[in-house]
Amino acid sequence: MGLAPLETAPATGSATGPATGPATGPRADAYDALSSVIDPELDEPITDLGFVRSLEVDGDRVTAHLRLPTSFCAPNFAYLMASDAKDALTALPWTREVVVELDDHHDSDLINVGLAADAGYRGTFRHEADQDLDELRTTFLRKAHTAAMERCLTALLRADPDRVVEDVGTVTLGDLPLDDLTASLRRRRAAIGLPVDVSAAVLVDHEGRGYAVRDVPLALRRARSTRISIDGNAHFCRGLLRTRYPGSELDQADRPEGAEPADRARTASPTTGPTSTRAPGPAARPEPTFIPLSQLKEHRS
């Protein structure tokens, strides 16, 4: 078994505890570093998902334990997140020793030995490593871009019910509102090398190619399928983690995008203490950008 969640320590000196608090000091720096680590399949930081089970800072030594929703989560995803977590903590200027371990996974022993030895993915899994992690990362960065693109375009359609679907093929980044959805899309475009200038078309594939007018409705439907898959998996995994580790909901941040009703209900009442670093409650979260396909207006000639 892994570690039980540790009690939160004072803001000065060494600090241990789950993902919440303290708000300042070396532990906050370490927690911020972990917030840059993204679950590739769910497109959310591991800190927001509650995957950081414990974090301890003792001088220049940092120890982090990670947890996942099930013991059989894909080993390549598990290794990718744990490896990225170690890299993020190692990159801090004041760390000299970094230990990251994955708890309660069927490959925990193998992954933890590989992380400790800096063996890399192929060095850890050897003949079982059937895909390069860079290739895996690229695949999910592209899916994250597709989902962000769909959120922005569907938001436009919701705001203007008279707009026909084919029109979104001509929408540029400059046509989008300056909100969190657009900022998210820009970040994801930059991550896969797509232009982020105001004249760039929004509805494009991962190589930046647009679509003929007749192909726009199908392209948007496919993008919506990708987005729904990501949002649904994130909701499902959050629930599994809360079931597997009672109390882990206190370490899960409100979802800024694609919130499910169950997530909204769970965060309706305040549950965080004085050292919490979580974001504001659901009132500050934008509405999900879902439109039933039957309500979309398509041009008929």
GROMACS .gro file of C-alpha atoms in nm:
model
  301
    1MET     CA    1   0.000   0.000   0.000
    2GLY     CA    2   0.107   0.359  -0.045
    3LEU     CA    3   0.125   0.648   0.194
    4ALA     CA    4  -0.177   0.776   0.378
    5PRO     CA    5  -0.234   1.147   0.315
    6LEU     CA    6  -0.006   1.344   0.543
    7GLU     CA    7  -0.104   1.634   0.762
    8THR     CA    8  -0.032   1.981   0.629
    9ALA     CA    9   0.268   2.138   0.797
   10PRO     CA   10   0.329   2.503   0.880
   11ALA     CA   11   0.438   2.736   0.602
   12THR     CA   12   0.793   2.763   0.741
   13GLY     CA   13   1.053   2.486   0.739
   14SER     CA   14   0.983   2.150   0.582
   15ALA     CA   15   0.631   2.078   0.472
   16THR     CA   16   0.436   1.763   0.410
   17GLY     CA   17   0.081   1.695   0.313
   18PRO     CA   18  -0.157   1.637   0.027
   19ALA     CA   19  -0.208   1.883  -0.253
   20THR     CA   20  -0.361   2.166  -0.049
   21GLY     CA   21  -0.148   2.430   0.134
   22PRO     CA   22   0.074   2.592   0.240
   23ALA     CA   23   0.035   2.891   0.010
   24THR     CA   24   0.396   3.016   0.018
   25GLY     CA   25   0.749   2.882   0.050
   26PRO     CA   26   0.941   2.592  -0.108
   27ARG     CA   27   0.648   2.353  -0.089
   28ALA     CA   28   0.430   2.597  -0.280
   29ASP     CA   29   0.705   2.620  -0.544
   30ALA     CA   30   0.715   2.241  -0.567
   31TYR     CA   31   0.337   2.219  -0.592
   32ASP     CA   32   0.334   2.484  -0.866
   33ALA     CA   33   0.595   2.281  -1.055
   34LEU     CA   34   0.373   1.973  -1.033
   35SER     CA   35   0.081   2.177  -1.166
   36SER     CA   36   0.266   2.196  -1.499
   37VAL     CA   37   0.241   1.817  -1.536
   38ILE     CA   38  -0.057   1.722  -1.752
   39ASP     CA   39  -0.242   1.393  -1.768
   40PRO     CA   40  -0.211   1.339  -2.145
   41GLU     CA   41  -0.544   1.159  -2.187
   42LEU     CA   42  -0.752   1.390  -1.965
   43ASP     CA   43  -0.575   1.716  -2.058
   44GLU     CA   44  -0.571   1.843  -1.699
   45PRO     CA   45  -0.290   1.906  -1.447
   46ILE     CA   46  -0.228   1.617  -1.208
   47THR     CA   47  -0.273   1.862  -0.921
   48ASP     CA   48  -0.625   1.955  -1.037
   49LEU     CA   49  -0.715   1.588  -1.076
   50GLY     CA   50  -0.602   1.503  -0.722
   51PHE     CA   51  -0.329   1.270  -0.843
   52VAL     CA   52  -0.070   1.418  -0.604
   53ARG     CA   53  -0.110   1.204  -0.293
   54SER     CA   54   0.159   1.364  -0.081
   55LEU     CA   55   0.437   1.619  -0.114
   56GLU     CA   56   0.724   1.659   0.131
   57VAL     CA   57   0.998   1.922   0.124
   58ASP     CA   58   1.297   1.887   0.356
   59GLY     CA   59   1.564   2.141   0.269
   60ASP     CA   60   1.673   2.066  -0.087
   61ARG     CA   61   1.509   1.721  -0.089
   62VAL     CA   62   1.161   1.678  -0.238
   63THR     CA   63   0.954   1.361  -0.217
   64ALA     CA   64   0.624   1.327  -0.403
   65HIS     CA   65   0.387   1.033  -0.411
   66LEU     CA   66   0.133   1.004  -0.693
   67ARG     CA   67  -0.190   0.804  -0.708
   68LEU     CA   68  -0.420   0.711  -0.996
   69PRO     CA   69  -0.791   0.624  -1.020
   70THR     CA   70  -0.726   0.250  -1.064
   71SER     CA   71  -0.440   0.005  -1.022
   72PHE     CA   72  -0.461  -0.082  -1.392
   73CYS     CA   73  -0.433   0.264  -1.551
   74ALA     CA   74  -0.224   0.242  -1.869
   75PRO     CA   75   0.145   0.201  -1.768
   76ASN     CA   76   0.267   0.435  -2.041
   77PHE     CA   77   0.041   0.716  -1.917
   78ALA     CA   78   0.140   0.642  -1.558
   79TYR     CA   79   0.512   0.650  -1.638
   80LEU     CA   80   0.476   0.965  -1.847
   81MET     CA   81   0.311   1.158  -1.562
   82ALA     CA   82   0.552   1.031  -1.298
   83SER     CA   83   0.854   1.106  -1.517
   84ASP     CA   84   0.725   1.454  -1.601
   85ALA     CA   85   0.666   1.515  -1.229
   86LYS     CA   86   1.026   1.424  -1.148
   87ASP     CA   87   1.155   1.645  -1.431
   88ALA     CA   88   0.943   1.940  -1.313
   89LEU     CA   89   1.069   1.912  -0.956
   90THR     CA   90   1.429   1.856  -1.063
   91ALA     CA   91   1.414   2.174  -1.272
   92LEU     CA   92   1.357   2.387  -0.961
   93PRO     CA   93   1.682   2.577  -0.888
   94TRP     CA   94   1.696   2.478  -0.522
   95THR     CA   95   1.632   2.102  -0.543
   96ARG     CA   96   1.925   1.863  -0.508
   97GLU     CA   97   1.743   1.534  -0.451
   98VAL     CA   98   1.405   1.447  -0.599
   99VAL     CA   99   1.210   1.128  -0.535
  100VAL     CA  100   0.883   1.061  -0.717
  101GLU     CA  101   0.698   0.737  -0.658
  102LEU     CA  102   0.372   0.598  -0.793
  103ASP     CA  103   0.158   0.420  -0.534
  104ASP     CA  104  -0.089   0.132  -0.565
  105HIS     CA  105  -0.039   0.062  -0.937
  106HIS     CA  106   0.020  -0.286  -1.076
  107ASP     CA  107   0.350  -0.161  -1.223
  108SER     CA  108   0.448   0.061  -0.928
  109ASP     CA  109   0.762  -0.136  -0.842
  110LEU     CA  110   0.886  -0.137  -1.201
  111ILE     CA  111   0.806   0.230  -1.260
  112ASN     CA  112   0.959   0.345  -0.931
  113VAL     CA  113   1.281   0.156  -0.993
  114GLY     CA  114   1.304   0.305  -1.342
  115LEU     CA  115   1.242   0.657  -1.212
  116ALA     CA  116   1.503   0.621  -0.940
  117ALA     CA  117   1.759   0.503  -1.194
  118ASP     CA  118   1.660   0.764  -1.457
  119ALA     CA  119   1.631   0.470  -1.694
  120GLY     CA  120   1.376   0.632  -1.924
  121TYR     CA  121   1.061   0.470  -2.056
  122ARG     CA  122   1.227   0.217  -2.286
  123GLY     CA  123   1.492   0.139  -2.026
  124THR     CA  124   1.218   0.076  -1.770
  125PHE     CA  125   0.976  -0.134  -1.976
  126ARG     CA  126   1.227  -0.269  -2.233
  127HIS     CA  127   1.050  -0.506  -2.477
  128GLU     CA  128   0.708  -0.395  -2.348
  129ALA     CA  129   0.769  -0.036  -2.460
  130ASP     CA  130   0.586  -0.055  -2.790
  131GLN     CA  131   0.551   0.320  -2.845
  132ASP     CA  132   0.786   0.613  -2.793
  133LEU     CA  133   0.663   0.858  -2.527
  134ASP     CA  134   0.725   1.156  -2.754
  135GLU     CA  135   0.490   1.005  -3.010
  136LEU     CA  136   0.232   0.940  -2.740
  137ARG     CA  137   0.264   1.295  -2.609
  138THR     CA  138   0.219   1.442  -2.958
  139THR     CA  139  -0.094   1.235  -3.017
  140PHE     CA  140  -0.263   1.371  -2.706
  141LEU     CA  141  -0.147   1.727  -2.760
  142ARG     CA  142  -0.328   1.713  -3.093
  143LYS     CA  143  -0.642   1.577  -2.928
  144ALA     CA  144  -0.627   1.855  -2.668
  145HIS     CA  145  -0.608   2.111  -2.948
  146THR     CA  146  -0.907   1.954  -3.123
  147ALA     CA  147  -1.114   1.970  -2.805
  148ALA     CA  148  -1.017   2.333  -2.736
  149MET     CA  149  -1.102   2.425  -3.095
  150GLU     CA  150  -1.446   2.264  -3.066
  151ARG     CA  151  -1.521   2.443  -2.738
  152CYS     CA  152  -1.454   2.781  -2.897
  153LEU     CA  153  -1.656   2.716  -3.211
  154THR     CA  154  -1.948   2.561  -3.026
  155ALA     CA  155  -1.952   2.862  -2.793
  156LEU     CA  156  -1.990   3.084  -3.101
  157LEU     CA  157  -2.281   2.874  -3.225
  158ARG     CA  158  -2.449   2.892  -2.886
  159ALA     CA  159  -2.409   3.269  -2.879
  160ASP     CA  160  -2.559   3.306  -3.228
  161PRO     CA  161  -2.830   3.042  -3.287
  162ASP     CA  162  -2.892   3.174  -3.639
  163ARG     CA  163  -2.537   3.102  -3.755
  164VAL     CA  164  -2.513   2.800  -3.985
  165VAL     CA  165  -2.247   2.544  -3.910
  166GLU     CA  166  -2.064   2.595  -4.239
  167ASP     CA  167  -1.983   2.955  -4.135
  168VAL     CA  168  -1.744   2.842  -3.862
  169GLY     CA  169  -1.502   2.728  -4.131
  170THR     CA  170  -1.416   3.095  -4.193
  171VAL     CA  171  -1.379   3.195  -3.827
  172THR     CA  172  -1.033   3.325  -3.734
  173LEU     CA  173  -0.868   3.364  -3.395
  174GLY     CA  174  -0.939   3.735  -3.417
  175ASP     CA  175  -1.312   3.659  -3.436
  176LEU     CA  176  -1.310   3.481  -3.101
  177PRO     CA  177  -1.382   3.663  -2.773
  178LEU     CA  178  -1.090   3.735  -2.543
  179ASP     CA  179  -1.188   3.477  -2.282
  180ASP     CA  180  -1.047   3.168  -2.114
  181LEU     CA  181  -1.160   2.935  -2.392
  182THR     CA  182  -0.971   3.136  -2.654
  183ALA     CA  183  -0.662   3.160  -2.434
  184SER     CA  184  -0.675   2.783  -2.387
  185LEU     CA  185  -0.701   2.730  -2.763
  186ARG     CA  186  -0.403   2.958  -2.827
  187ARG     CA  187  -0.189   2.764  -2.579
  188ARG     CA  188  -0.280   2.434  -2.737
  189ARG     CA  189  -0.216   2.565  -3.089
  190ALA     CA  190   0.127   2.687  -2.983
  191ALA     CA  191   0.201   2.347  -2.825
  192ILE     CA  192   0.164   2.170  -3.162
  193GLY     CA  193   0.323   2.445  -3.370
  194LEU     CA  194   0.015   2.610  -3.519
  195PRO     CA  195   0.005   2.990  -3.574
  196VAL     CA  196  -0.164   3.203  -3.309
  197ASP     CA  197  -0.200   3.531  -3.502
  198VAL     CA  198  -0.546   3.687  -3.534
  199SER     CA  199  -0.579   3.596  -3.902
  200ALA     CA  200  -0.527   3.222  -3.844
  201ALA     CA  201  -0.828   3.001  -3.919
  202VAL     CA  202  -0.971   2.826  -3.613
  203LEU     CA  203  -1.115   2.509  -3.770
  204VAL     CA  204  -0.803   2.328  -3.890
  205ASP     CA  205  -0.645   1.987  -3.856
  206HIS     CA  206  -0.325   1.928  -3.659
  207GLU     CA  207  -0.117   2.041  -3.957
  208GLY     CA  208  -0.307   2.367  -3.993
  209ARG     CA  209  -0.514   2.270  -4.298
  210GLY     CA  210  -0.868   2.404  -4.322
  211TYR     CA  211  -1.178   2.235  -4.461
  212ALA     CA  212  -1.396   2.281  -4.767
  213VAL     CA  213  -1.737   2.429  -4.687
  214ARG     CA  214  -1.915   2.097  -4.740
  215ASP     CA  215  -1.676   1.924  -4.497
  216VAL     CA  216  -1.711   2.172  -4.208
  217PRO     CA  217  -2.014   2.009  -4.035
  218LEU     CA  218  -1.846   1.667  -4.028
  219ALA     CA  219  -1.515   1.816  -3.908
  220LEU     CA  220  -1.694   1.990  -3.622
  221ARG     CA  221  -1.884   1.673  -3.531
  222ARG     CA  222  -1.560   1.476  -3.518
  223ALA     CA  223  -1.400   1.747  -3.303
  224ARG     CA  224  -1.701   1.734  -3.072
  225SER     CA  225  -1.660   1.358  -3.039
  226THR     CA  226  -1.298   1.408  -2.932
  227ARG     CA  227  -1.393   1.676  -2.679
  228ILE     CA  228  -1.677   1.471  -2.530
  229SER     CA  229  -1.443   1.173  -2.496
  230ILE     CA  230  -1.184   1.382  -2.308
  231ASP     CA  231  -1.441   1.548  -2.081
  232GLY     CA  232  -1.620   1.219  -2.014
  233ASN     CA  233  -1.298   1.038  -1.928
  234ALA     CA  234  -1.194   1.320  -1.695
  235HIS     CA  235  -1.528   1.310  -1.513
  236PHE     CA  236  -1.513   0.930  -1.487
  237CYS     CA  237  -1.154   0.923  -1.358
  238ARG     CA  238  -1.224   1.194  -1.100
  239GLY     CA  239  -1.512   0.986  -0.967
  240LEU     CA  240  -1.304   0.668  -0.958
  241LEU     CA  241  -1.030   0.846  -0.763
  242ARG     CA  242  -1.283   0.976  -0.508
  243THR     CA  243  -1.417   0.623  -0.468
  244ARG     CA  244  -1.076   0.462  -0.437
  245TYR     CA  245  -0.932   0.727  -0.203
  246PRO     CA  246  -1.201   0.878   0.023
  247GLY     CA  247  -1.114   1.240   0.093
  248SER     CA  248  -0.926   1.288  -0.233
  249GLU     CA  249  -1.205   1.519  -0.350
  250LEU     CA  250  -1.049   1.787  -0.129
  251ASP     CA  251  -0.745   1.781  -0.358
  252GLN     CA  252  -0.944   1.807  -0.682
  253ALA     CA  253  -0.978   2.155  -0.830
  254ASP     CA  254  -1.295   2.271  -1.001
  255ARG     CA  255  -1.292   2.191  -1.373
  256PRO     CA  256  -1.269   2.508  -1.584
  257GLU     CA  257  -1.397   2.332  -1.895
  258GLY     CA  258  -1.643   2.055  -1.968
  259ALA     CA  259  -1.783   2.037  -1.614
  260GLU     CA  260  -2.029   1.754  -1.553
  261PRO     CA  261  -2.336   1.803  -1.329
  262ALA     CA  262  -2.190   1.567  -1.068
  263ASP     CA  263  -1.874   1.778  -1.050
  264ARG     CA  264  -2.084   2.090  -1.010
  265ALA     CA  265  -2.292   1.937  -0.728
  266ARG     CA  266  -1.983   1.812  -0.547
  267THR     CA  267  -1.829   2.158  -0.533
  268ALA     CA  268  -2.148   2.344  -0.448
  269SER     CA  269  -2.053   2.374  -0.080
  270PRO     CA  270  -1.710   2.492   0.047
  271THR     CA  271  -1.485   2.207   0.158
  272THR     CA  272  -1.142   2.364   0.168
  273GLY     CA  273  -0.949   2.480   0.469
  274PRO     CA  274  -0.740   2.794   0.529
  275THR     CA  275  -0.437   2.650   0.349
  276SER     CA  276  -0.623   2.548   0.034
  277THR     CA  277  -0.486   2.654  -0.303
  278ARG     CA  278  -0.797   2.556  -0.499
  279ALA     CA  279  -0.970   2.785  -0.744
  280PRO     CA  280  -1.305   2.958  -0.677
  281GLY     CA  281  -1.623   2.748  -0.678
  282PRO     CA  282  -1.847   2.650  -0.967
  283ALA     CA  283  -2.006   2.993  -0.999
  284ALA     CA  284  -1.684   3.117  -1.160
  285ARG     CA  285  -1.676   2.833  -1.414
  286PRO     CA  286  -1.813   2.884  -1.767
  287GLU     CA  287  -2.103   2.674  -1.886
  288PRO     CA  288  -2.016   2.353  -2.075
  289THR     CA  289  -2.014   2.414  -2.450
  290PHE     CA  290  -2.243   2.126  -2.544
  291ILE     CA  291  -2.500   2.159  -2.819
  292PRO     CA  292  -2.720   1.862  -2.918
  293LEU     CA  293  -2.642   1.775  -3.277
  294SER     CA  294  -3.010   1.810  -3.360
  295GLN     CA  295  -2.995   2.180  -3.271
  296LEU     CA  296  -2.707   2.266  -3.500
  297LYS     CA  297  -2.810   2.457  -3.812
  298GLU     CA  298  -2.656   2.323  -4.129
  299HIS     CA  299  -2.686   2.497  -4.463
  300ARG     CA  300  -2.916   2.318  -4.704
  301SER     CA  301  -2.882   2.409  -5.072
   0.00000   0.00000   0.00000
